[in-house]
Every structure is written in C-alpha cells, then in structure tokens.
PDB file of C-alpha atoms in Angstrom:
ATOM      1  CA  MET A   8       0.678  39.470 -30.060  1.00  0.00           C
ATOM      2  CA  LYS A   9      -0.163  35.869 -30.739  1.00  0.00           C
ATOM      3  CA  ILE A  10      -1.978  33.940 -33.467  1.00  0.00           C
ATOM      4  CA  GLY A  11      -5.712  34.656 -33.366  1.00  0.00           C
ATOM      5  CA  ASP A  12      -5.343  38.185 -31.938  1.00  0.00           C
ATOM      6  CA  LYS A  13      -6.857  41.162 -33.746  1.00  0.00           C
ATOM      7  CA  ALA A  14      -4.367  43.671 -35.158  1.00  0.00           C
ATOM      8  CA  LYS A  15      -4.197  46.533 -37.620  1.00  0.00           C
ATOM      9  CA  VAL A  16      -1.552  47.389 -40.201  1.00  0.00           C
ATOM     10  CA  ASP A  17      -0.208  50.874 -40.916  1.00  0.00           C
ATOM     11  CA  PRO A  18      -1.370  52.512 -44.177  1.00  0.00           C
ATOM     12  CA  LYS A  19       2.212  53.713 -44.787  1.00  0.00           C
ATOM     13  CA  PHE A  20       3.119  50.032 -45.195  1.00  0.00           C
ATOM     14  CA  THR A  21       0.097  48.938 -47.273  1.00  0.00           C
ATOM     15  CA  GLY A  22      -0.136  52.023 -49.464  1.00  0.00           C
ATOM     16  CA  LEU A  23      -3.869  52.215 -48.777  1.00  0.00           C
ATOM     17  CA  ASP A  24      -5.793  55.150 -47.307  1.00  0.00           C
ATOM     18  CA  SER A  25      -6.574  53.743 -43.864  1.00  0.00           C
ATOM     19  CA  TRP A  26      -5.505  51.207 -41.260  1.00  0.00           C
ATOM     20  CA  ILE A  27      -6.530  47.651 -42.172  1.00  0.00           C
ATOM     21  CA  GLU A  28      -7.826  45.426 -39.382  1.00  0.00           C
ATOM     22  CA  GLY A  29      -7.441  41.681 -39.412  1.00  0.00           C
ATOM     23  CA  THR A  30      -6.607  38.537 -37.488  1.00  0.00           C
ATOM     24  CA  VAL A  31      -3.023  37.447 -36.858  1.00  0.00           C
ATOM     25  CA  ILE A  32      -2.448  34.219 -38.799  1.00  0.00           C
ATOM     26  CA  ASP A  33       1.326  33.838 -38.455  1.00  0.00           C
ATOM     27  CA  ILE A  34       4.239  35.151 -36.425  1.00  0.00           C
ATOM     28  CA  GLU A  35       7.787  34.388 -37.553  1.00  0.00           C
ATOM     29  CA  LYS A  36      11.190  35.149 -36.070  1.00  0.00           C
ATOM     30  CA  ASN A  37      13.222  36.192 -39.093  1.00  0.00           C
ATOM     31  CA  PRO A  38      16.986  36.430 -38.490  1.00  0.00           C
ATOM     32  CA  PHE A  39      17.257  39.441 -40.835  1.00  0.00           C
ATOM     33  CA  LYS A  40      14.005  41.363 -40.265  1.00  0.00           C
ATOM     34  CA  GLY A  41      13.212  40.450 -36.647  1.00  0.00           C
ATOM     35  CA  ILE A  42       9.627  39.493 -35.878  1.00  0.00           C
ATOM     36  CA  VAL A  43       7.419  39.271 -38.977  1.00  0.00           C
ATOM     37  CA  ILE A  44       3.640  39.306 -38.533  1.00  0.00           C
ATOM     38  CA  ALA A  45       0.962  38.228 -41.015  1.00  0.00           C
ATOM     39  CA  ILE A  46      -2.701  39.235 -40.744  1.00  0.00           C
ATOM     40  CA  LYS A  47      -5.739  38.324 -42.830  1.00  0.00           C
ATOM     41  CA  ASP A  48      -8.503  40.914 -43.225  1.00  0.00           C
ATOM     42  CA  ALA A  49     -12.256  40.463 -43.738  1.00  0.00           C
ATOM     43  CA  LEU A  50     -11.820  40.536 -47.530  1.00  0.00           C
ATOM     44  CA  GLY A  51      -9.330  37.652 -47.395  1.00  0.00           C
ATOM     45  CA  ARG A  52      -6.279  39.805 -48.136  1.00  0.00           C
ATOM     46  CA  ILE A  53      -3.078  38.894 -46.318  1.00  0.00           C
ATOM     47  CA  PHE A  54      -0.599  41.534 -45.179  1.00  0.00           C
ATOM     48  CA  PHE A  55       2.760  40.628 -43.685  1.00  0.00           C
ATOM     49  CA  GLY A  56       5.784  42.577 -42.604  1.00  0.00           C
ATOM     50  CA  GLU A  57       7.949  43.737 -39.743  1.00  0.00           C
ATOM     51  CA  GLU A  58       6.357  44.037 -36.316  1.00  0.00           C
ATOM     52  CA  LYS A  59       6.784  47.829 -36.290  1.00  0.00           C
ATOM     53  CA  PHE A  60       3.993  48.215 -38.890  1.00  0.00           C
ATOM     54  CA  PHE A  61       1.379  46.369 -36.808  1.00  0.00           C
ATOM     55  CA  LYS A  62      -0.588  47.446 -33.730  1.00  0.00           C
ATOM     56  CA  PRO A  63      -2.763  45.217 -31.540  1.00  0.00           C
ATOM     57  CA  ILE A  64      -6.436  46.137 -31.275  1.00  0.00           C
TER      58      ILE A  64
END
C-alpha cells in the first residue's frame, strides 16, 4: 500500500460492526510495531494501527 490508496480496516480493531473503508493518509515504519498505517474515512475519522488490521481495496 501507498499513500492515496483505498483500504479498509478490520472491525475487530475498530470495535465497530463492519469494515471501514478509507484513504491511506500515512504509512510509518515503527521500530516496535512494524509498519503502521493510517486511513481517513468519508466521515473524517482517522484509524491507525499495525498493518495486519488493514486490507487494500
């Protein structure tokens, strides 16, 4: 994935009922967590976390 790509975040991570789709706004290489991805959804909410919780669309 790269910035500007569409992605969705796992509901197990967000605590919501369904997958949330958004646009990748940041990708960070964290020395403790590995790759951390941030997406922004259509409502303006930002979700960020480990790469394993995100899937490309």
